[in-house]
Coordinates of C-alpha atoms in Angstrom, one line a residue:
X1 CA 0.0 0.0 -0.1
X2 CA 1.3 3.5 -1.0
X3 CA 1.3 6.2 1.5
X4 CA 0.6 9.7 0.1
X5 CA 3.5 12.1 0.2
X6 CA 3.0 15.1 2.3
X7 CA 3.3 18.5 0.8
X8 CA 6.9 19.7 0.8
X9 CA 8.1 23.1 2.3
X10 CA 7.9 24.9 -1.2
X11 CA 4.5 23.5 -1.8
X12 CA 3.2 24.7 1.5
X13 CA 4.7 28.1 0.9
X14 CA 3.0 28.3 -2.5
X15 CA -0.4 27.2 -0.9
X16 CA 0.0 29.9 1.7
X17 CA 0.8 32.5 -0.9
X18 CA -2.3 31.8 -3.0
X19 CA -4.4 32.3 0.1
X20 CA -2.7 35.5 1.3
X21 CA -2.5 37.3 -2.0
X22 CA -6.2 38.1 -2.3
X23 CA -6.3 39.6 1.3
X24 CA -3.2 41.7 0.3
X25 CA -4.8 42.8 -3.0
X26 CA -8.0 43.8 -1.2
X27 CA -6.0 45.8 1.4
X28 CA -4.1 47.6 -1.5
X29 CA -7.3 48.6 -3.1
X30 CA -8.8 49.9 0.1
X31 CA -5.6 52.1 0.8
X32 CA -5.8 53.5 -2.7
X33 CA -9.4 54.2 -2.5
X34 CA -9.1 56.1 1.0
X35 CA -5.9 58.1 -0.3
X36 CA -7.5 59.0 -3.7
X37 CA -10.7 60.3 -2.2
X38 CA -12.3 59.9 -5.5
X39 CA -15.6 58.5 -4.4
X40 CA -18.5 60.4 -2.6
X41 CA -19.3 59.5 0.9
X42 CA -22.2 57.2 0.2
X43 CA -20.3 55.3 -2.4
X44 CA -17.3 55.1 -0.2
X45 CA -19.2 53.7 2.7
X46 CA -20.9 51.2 0.4
X47 CA -17.6 50.1 -1.0
X48 CA -16.1 49.6 2.5
X49 CA -19.1 47.7 3.6
X50 CA -18.7 45.3 0.7
X51 CA -15.0 45.0 1.4
X52 CA -15.7 43.8 4.9
X53 CA -18.2 41.3 3.4
X54 CA -15.3 40.1 0.8
X55 CA -12.8 39.9 3.6
X56 CA -15.2 37.6 5.7
X57 CA -15.9 35.5 2.7
X58 CA -12.2 35.0 2.0
X59 CA -11.6 34.0 5.6
X60 CA -14.5 31.5 5.5
X61 CA -13.3 29.8 2.3
X62 CA -9.6 29.7 3.2
X63 CA -10.1 27.2 6.1
X64 CA -11.6 29.3 8.9
X65 CA -15.1 28.4 8.0
X66 CA -17.4 25.4 8.5
X67 CA -16.5 22.0 7.2
X68 CA -18.4 22.2 4.1
X69 CA -16.4 25.1 3.0
X70 CA -13.2 23.0 2.6
X71 CA -15.0 20.4 0.2
X72 CA -13.9 20.6 -3.4
X73 CA -17.4 21.1 -4.5
X74 CA -17.5 24.4 -2.5
X75 CA -14.9 25.9 -4.8
X76 CA -17.3 26.7 -7.6
X77 CA -19.6 28.6 -5.1
X78 CA -16.6 30.4 -3.7
X79 CA -15.4 31.6 -7.1
X80 CA -19.0 32.6 -7.9
X81 CA -19.5 34.8 -4.8
X82 CA -15.7 36.0 -5.1
X83 CA -16.7 37.1 -8.8
X84 CA -19.8 38.9 -7.8
X85 CA -18.1 40.7 -5.0
X86 CA -15.1 41.8 -7.2
X87 CA -17.6 43.0 -10.0
X88 CA -19.6 45.1 -7.6
X89 CA -16.4 46.6 -5.9
X90 CA -15.1 47.5 -9.4
X91 CA -18.4 49.0 -10.2
X92 CA -18.3 51.2 -7.2
X93 CA -14.5 52.2 -7.8
X94 CA -12.1 50.9 -10.6
X95 CA -9.3 50.9 -8.0
X96 CA -10.7 47.6 -6.8
X97 CA -9.1 46.2 -10.0
X98 CA -6.2 45.0 -7.9
X99 CA -8.5 42.8 -5.8
X100 CA -10.4 41.6 -9.0
X101 CA -7.0 40.5 -10.6
X102 CA -6.5 38.0 -7.7
X103 CA -9.4 36.0 -9.3
X104 CA -6.9 34.4 -11.7
X105 CA -5.3 32.7 -8.7
X106 CA -8.9 31.1 -7.8
X107 CA -9.5 29.7 -11.3
X108 CA -7.3 26.5 -11.1
X109 CA -9.4 25.3 -8.3
X110 CA -12.6 25.3 -10.4
X111 CA -13.7 22.1 -12.2
X112 CA -11.8 21.7 -15.5
X113 CA -14.9 22.5 -17.8
X114 CA -15.6 25.7 -15.8
X115 CA -11.9 27.2 -15.7
X116 CA -12.1 29.0 -18.9
X117 CA -15.4 30.7 -18.1
X118 CA -13.7 31.9 -14.9
X119 CA -10.8 33.3 -16.8
X120 CA -13.1 35.2 -19.0
X121 CA -15.1 36.5 -16.1
X122 CA -12.1 37.7 -14.2
X123 CA -10.6 39.2 -17.5
X124 CA -13.8 41.2 -18.1
X125 CA -13.8 42.6 -14.7
X126 CA -10.2 43.6 -14.6
X127 CA -10.6 45.2 -18.3
X128 CA -13.4 47.3 -17.1
X129 CA -11.2 49.1 -14.8
X130 CA -9.0 50.4 -17.8
X131 CA -11.9 52.3 -19.1
X132 CA -13.2 53.6 -15.8
X133 CA -15.5 50.8 -14.6
X134 CA -18.5 49.1 -16.2
X135 CA -20.7 52.2 -16.1
X136 CA -18.3 53.9 -18.6
X137 CA -18.4 51.2 -21.2
X138 CA -20.3 52.7 -24.1
X139 CA -19.9 53.1 -28.0
X140 CA -16.6 55.0 -27.6
X141 CA -15.0 52.7 -25.2
X142 CA -16.4 49.2 -26.0
X143 CA -13.8 48.3 -28.6
X144 CA -10.8 49.2 -26.1
X145 CA -12.7 47.2 -23.5
X146 CA -12.9 44.0 -25.9
X147 CA -9.3 44.6 -26.6
X148 CA -8.2 44.6 -23.2
X149 CA -10.5 41.7 -22.2
X150 CA -8.9 39.7 -25.1
X151 CA -5.5 40.6 -23.9
X152 CA -6.3 39.7 -20.3
X153 CA -7.9 36.3 -21.5
X154 CA -4.6 35.6 -23.1
X155 CA -2.7 36.5 -19.9
X156 CA -5.0 34.4 -17.8
X157 CA -5.1 31.6 -20.1
X158 CA -1.4 31.3 -20.2
X159 CA -1.3 31.3 -16.4
X160 CA -4.0 28.6 -16.4
X161 CA -2.1 26.5 -19.1
X162 CA 1.3 26.6 -17.3
X163 CA -0.6 25.9 -14.0
X164 CA -2.3 22.8 -15.6
X165 CA 0.9 21.5 -17.0
X166 CA 2.8 22.0 -13.9
X167 CA -0.1 20.2 -12.1
X168 CA 0.0 17.3 -14.3
X169 CA 3.7 17.0 -14.3
X170 CA 3.6 17.3 -10.5
X171 CA 1.2 14.5 -10.3
X172 CA 3.2 12.3 -12.5
X173 CA 6.2 12.9 -10.2
X174 CA 4.3 12.2 -7.1
X175 CA 3.0 9.0 -8.9
X176 CA 6.6 8.1 -9.8
X177 CA 7.8 8.8 -6.2
X178 CA 4.9 6.7 -4.8
X179 CA 6.1 3.8 -7.0
X180 CA 9.6 4.1 -5.9
X181 CA 8.7 4.4 -2.3
X182 CA 6.8 1.1 -2.6
X183 CA 9.6 -0.5 -4.4
X184 CA 12.1 0.6 -1.9
X185 CA 9.9 -0.8 0.9
X186 CA 10.0 -4.2 -0.8
X187 CA 13.7 -3.9 -1.3
X188 CA 14.1 -3.1 2.5
X189 CA 12.2 -6.3 3.5
X190 CA 14.4 -8.4 1.1
X191 CA 17.7 -6.6 2.1
X192 CA 17.4 -5.4 5.6
X193 CA 21.0 -4.9 6.1
X194 CA 21.2 -2.3 3.3
X195 CA 18.0 -0.4 4.2
X196 CA 19.6 2.8 5.5
X197 CA 21.7 3.0 2.4
X198 CA 18.7 2.6 0.1
X199 CA 16.7 5.1 1.9
X200 CA 19.5 7.6 1.7
X201 CA 20.0 7.1 -2.0
X202 CA 16.3 7.4 -2.7
X203 CA 16.1 10.6 -0.7
X204 CA 19.0 12.2 -2.6
X205 CA 17.6 11.1 -6.0
X206 CA 14.3 12.7 -5.1
X207 CA 15.6 15.9 -3.9
X208 CA 18.0 16.3 -6.9
X209 CA 15.3 15.4 -9.4
X210 CA 12.7 18.0 -7.8
X211 CA 15.3 20.7 -7.4
X212 CA 16.6 20.3 -10.9
X213 CA 13.1 20.3 -12.4
X214 CA 12.1 23.2 -10.4
X215 CA 15.3 25.1 -11.4
X216 CA 14.5 24.3 -15.1
X217 CA 11.0 25.5 -15.0
X218 CA 12.0 28.6 -13.0
X219 CA 14.5 29.6 -15.8
X220 CA 12.2 28.9 -18.5
X221 CA 9.2 30.7 -16.9
X222 CA 11.5 33.8 -16.3
X223 CA 12.9 33.6 -19.8
X224 CA 9.5 33.2 -21.6
X225 CA 6.4 34.1 -19.6
X226 CA 7.8 36.6 -17.3
X227 CA 9.4 38.6 -20.1
X228 CA 6.5 38.2 -22.6
X229 CA 4.1 39.5 -19.9
X230 CA 6.3 42.4 -19.4
X231 CA 6.2 43.2 -23.1
X232 CA 2.4 42.8 -23.3
X233 CA 1.9 45.1 -20.1
X234 CA 4.3 47.7 -21.8
X235 CA 2.1 47.8 -25.0
X236 CA -1.2 48.1 -23.0
X237 CA 0.4 50.9 -21.0
X238 CA 1.4 52.6 -24.4
X239 CA -2.2 52.1 -25.8
X240 CA -3.6 53.8 -22.8
X241 CA -1.1 56.7 -23.1
X242 CA -1.7 57.1 -26.9
X243 CA -5.5 56.4 -27.6
X244 CA -5.0 57.5 -31.2
X245 CA -2.5 54.5 -31.8
X246 CA -4.3 52.0 -29.8
X247 CA -4.6 49.5 -32.6
X248 CA -0.9 49.4 -33.3
X249 CA -0.2 48.7 -29.8
X250 CA -3.0 46.2 -29.4
X251 CA -1.7 44.3 -32.4
X252 CA 1.8 44.1 -30.8
X253 CA 0.3 42.9 -27.5
X254 CA -1.7 40.3 -29.4
X255 CA 1.3 39.1 -31.2
X256 CA 3.3 39.0 -27.9
X257 CA 0.6 37.0 -26.3
X258 CA 0.5 34.4 -28.9
X259 CA 4.3 34.1 -29.0
X260 CA 4.3 33.9 -25.2
X261 CA 1.7 31.0 -25.2
X262 CA 3.8 29.1 -28.0
X263 CA 7.0 29.6 -25.8
X264 CA 5.2 28.4 -22.7
X265 CA 4.1 25.1 -24.4
X266 CA 7.7 24.6 -25.6
X267 CA 9.1 25.3 -22.2
X268 CA 6.9 22.7 -20.5
X269 CA 7.9 20.3 -23.3
X270 CA 11.6 21.2 -22.7
X271 CA 12.0 22.0 -26.4
X272 CA 14.4 24.5 -28.0
X273 CA 13.1 28.2 -28.5
X274 CA 10.9 28.5 -31.6
X275 CA 13.2 31.1 -33.3
X276 CA 16.0 28.5 -33.0
X277 CA 13.9 25.9 -34.5
X278 CA 13.4 28.1 -37.6
X279 CA 16.8 29.7 -38.0
X280 CA 20.6 29.5 -37.1
X281 CA 21.7 31.1 -33.9
X282 CA 22.8 34.5 -35.5
X283 CA 19.6 34.8 -37.4
X284 CA 17.6 33.9 -34.3
X285 CA 19.4 36.4 -32.2
X286 CA 19.0 39.1 -34.9
X287 CA 15.2 38.4 -35.2
X288 CA 14.7 38.5 -31.4
X289 CA 16.8 41.7 -31.1
X290 CA 14.8 43.4 -33.8
X291 CA 11.6 42.4 -32.0
X292 CA 12.8 43.7 -28.8
X293 CA 13.9 47.1 -30.5
X294 CA 10.6 47.6 -31.9
X295 CA 8.8 47.0 -28.5
X296 CA 11.2 49.1 -26.4
X297 CA 12.1 51.7 -29.0
X298 CA 15.9 51.3 -28.0
X299 CA 18.2 51.1 -31.1
X300 CA 20.0 47.8 -31.4
X301 CA 22.9 46.5 -33.6
X302 CA 23.9 43.0 -34.1
X303 CA 27.2 41.8 -35.6
X304 CA 28.6 38.4 -36.3
X305 CA 32.3 37.7 -36.5
X306 CA 34.0 34.5 -37.7
X307 CA 32.5 31.7 -39.7
X308 CA 29.1 30.7 -38.2
X309 CA 28.5 27.0 -37.7
X310 CA 25.8 24.9 -36.1
X311 CA 26.7 24.2 -32.4
X312 CA 25.2 21.7 -29.9
X313 CA 21.6 22.3 -29.2
X314 CA 22.3 23.1 -25.6
X315 CA 25.0 25.5 -26.4
X316 CA 22.8 27.5 -28.8
X317 CA 19.9 27.6 -26.5
X318 CA 22.1 28.9 -23.6
X319 CA 23.6 31.7 -25.8
X320 CA 20.0 32.6 -27.1
X321 CA 18.6 32.8 -23.6
X322 CA 21.6 34.9 -22.4
X323 CA 21.1 37.4 -25.1
X324 CA 17.4 37.5 -24.4
X325 CA 17.9 38.0 -20.7
X326 CA 20.6 40.6 -21.2
X327 CA 18.3 42.7 -23.4
X328 CA 15.5 42.3 -20.9
X329 CA 17.7 43.7 -18.1
X330 CA 18.7 46.7 -20.4
X331 CA 14.9 47.5 -20.8
X332 CA 14.3 47.2 -17.1
X333 CA 17.3 49.1 -15.7
X334 CA 19.7 50.6 -18.2
X335 CA 17.7 53.6 -19.7
X336 CA 19.9 53.1 -22.6
X337 CA 19.5 54.6 -26.0
X338 CA 21.6 51.9 -27.9
X339 CA 22.6 48.5 -27.4
X340 CA 25.2 46.4 -29.3
X341 CA 25.4 42.5 -29.6
X342 CA 28.5 40.7 -31.0
X343 CA 28.5 37.0 -31.6
X344 CA 32.1 35.8 -32.2
X345 CA 32.9 32.2 -33.5
X346 CA 36.4 31.1 -32.8
X347 CA 38.2 27.9 -33.1
X348 CA 37.4 26.5 -29.6
X349 CA 34.8 29.1 -28.1
X350 CA 31.8 31.0 -29.0
X351 CA 31.5 34.4 -27.5
X352 CA 28.6 36.6 -27.0
X353 CA 29.0 40.2 -25.9
X354 CA 26.0 42.6 -25.1
X355 CA 26.8 46.4 -24.5
X356 CA 24.7 49.3 -23.7
X357 CA 25.2 53.0 -23.1
X358 CA 22.9 53.0 -20.1
X359 CA 23.3 54.3 -16.5
X360 CA 25.4 51.3 -15.4
X361 CA 25.7 50.0 -11.8
X362 CA 28.1 48.6 -9.3
X363 CA 28.5 44.9 -10.3
X364 CA 28.4 43.9 -6.7
X365 CA 25.1 45.3 -6.1
X366 CA 23.6 43.0 -8.7
X367 CA 24.9 39.6 -7.5
X368 CA 21.5 38.4 -6.1
X369 CA 19.3 39.0 -9.2
X370 CA 17.5 36.1 -10.7
X371 CA 18.3 37.2 -14.1
X372 CA 22.1 37.1 -13.8
X373 CA 21.8 33.9 -11.7
X374 CA 19.8 32.3 -14.4
X375 CA 22.2 33.2 -17.1
X376 CA 25.1 31.8 -15.0
X377 CA 23.4 28.6 -14.4
X378 CA 22.4 28.1 -18.1
X379 CA 26.1 28.7 -19.1
X380 CA 27.5 26.4 -16.3
X381 CA 25.3 23.5 -17.8
X382 CA 27.3 23.8 -21.0
X383 CA 30.7 24.4 -19.2
X384 CA 30.5 28.2 -20.1
X385 CA 31.0 31.2 -18.0
X386 CA 29.6 34.8 -17.6
X387 CA 31.3 38.1 -16.9
X388 CA 29.7 41.5 -16.2
X389 CA 31.5 44.7 -16.6
X390 CA 29.7 48.0 -15.4
X391 CA 30.2 51.2 -13.5
X392 CA 27.7 54.0 -12.8
X393 CA 27.3 56.3 -15.8
X394 CA 29.5 54.1 -17.9
X395 CA 27.0 51.5 -19.4
X396 CA 27.1 47.7 -19.0
X397 CA 28.9 45.0 -20.8
X398 CA 27.7 41.3 -20.4
X399 CA 30.2 38.7 -21.8
X400 CA 29.4 35.1 -22.2
X401 CA 31.7 32.4 -23.5
X402 CA 31.0 28.7 -24.3
X403 CA 32.8 25.7 -25.8
X404 CA 32.4 25.5 -29.5
X405 CA 30.7 22.1 -29.4
X406 CA 29.6 21.2 -32.9
X407 CA 26.2 19.9 -33.6
X408 CA 26.1 16.1 -33.6
X409 CA 29.1 15.9 -31.2
X410 CA 29.5 14.7 -27.7
X411 CA 29.0 17.1 -24.8

């Protein structure tokens, strides 16, 4: 008989975070409402009353209510009441959009056939805040509302897809671990003298496998979903600031959402980036850089030296992701006006240099960033290394080097 494995520390923290975020989002909305003083007193009092109802409802459904509230069948009731409360609060004041956004975190708990309906409902409520609330949706704003809703459905769908894939993968891992635990128990009965050694080896294998898979998924999510969502949000904000050009920004946001969803599927399946499937490394980096330049408005130049040749798949993926992450860091922090990328093919190594003319930083101050850590981990997997040179006011240079392992050769 197999014994269910208890939740690990990481899983307990994740479950706690999903319960705490709605309360934090509700608190943020209330603080913004009070500080903004944008509502007349009757509407303000009504909103605060509904806020109290929402807080009580969240507490009841997060393990503090009667036994029936913890049944799986009660999650649909919880989501329906949550959605009605968030819609009513957003109607009273769009600042409750922060609270409405946390509805995406409740969707995975719904029955499978109802999850997309939950995504659409949450997207519609959140999108109404961009046009001032449901009461401001009319002939002049309905098109913008529908565009924002479609974009939010894409974001919510991407989150739901990744959550579903991770859940399935986690279930498979737990099944495998249950099978391994049962086999180990039988082995202990047959080889009692080696029981301690077998238990230790099994525990080490489990921890190494789980940590390696989590590290891989964290890198892939950071390099695909997080960067894609950042681009989509930038396009939506640009559309709000330039209403006369909203269609162009909406098209770019839609294209980013589709590309992000495709990259999410490929990341879960542990495949190469789509651009590397369709082109060689220099062309893939050039295409990615041009797309980044169009999105950020920062000029970028790409140069290739030496004789380009196909490299081992892991080597090309590592260099592509390092270039992608370096450009993302430039967009987030550098305030640069120009970026230069140089890909150099030498006899025994391939070098990638990314330079910008931004504000720079003290290299020691950025040692804990996940972006730099992710780049270093990727390069270490292919026996490469990363160097960062920067100083305040002097821009930044990121230098990556990897062994020139030809395609089809051994690692």
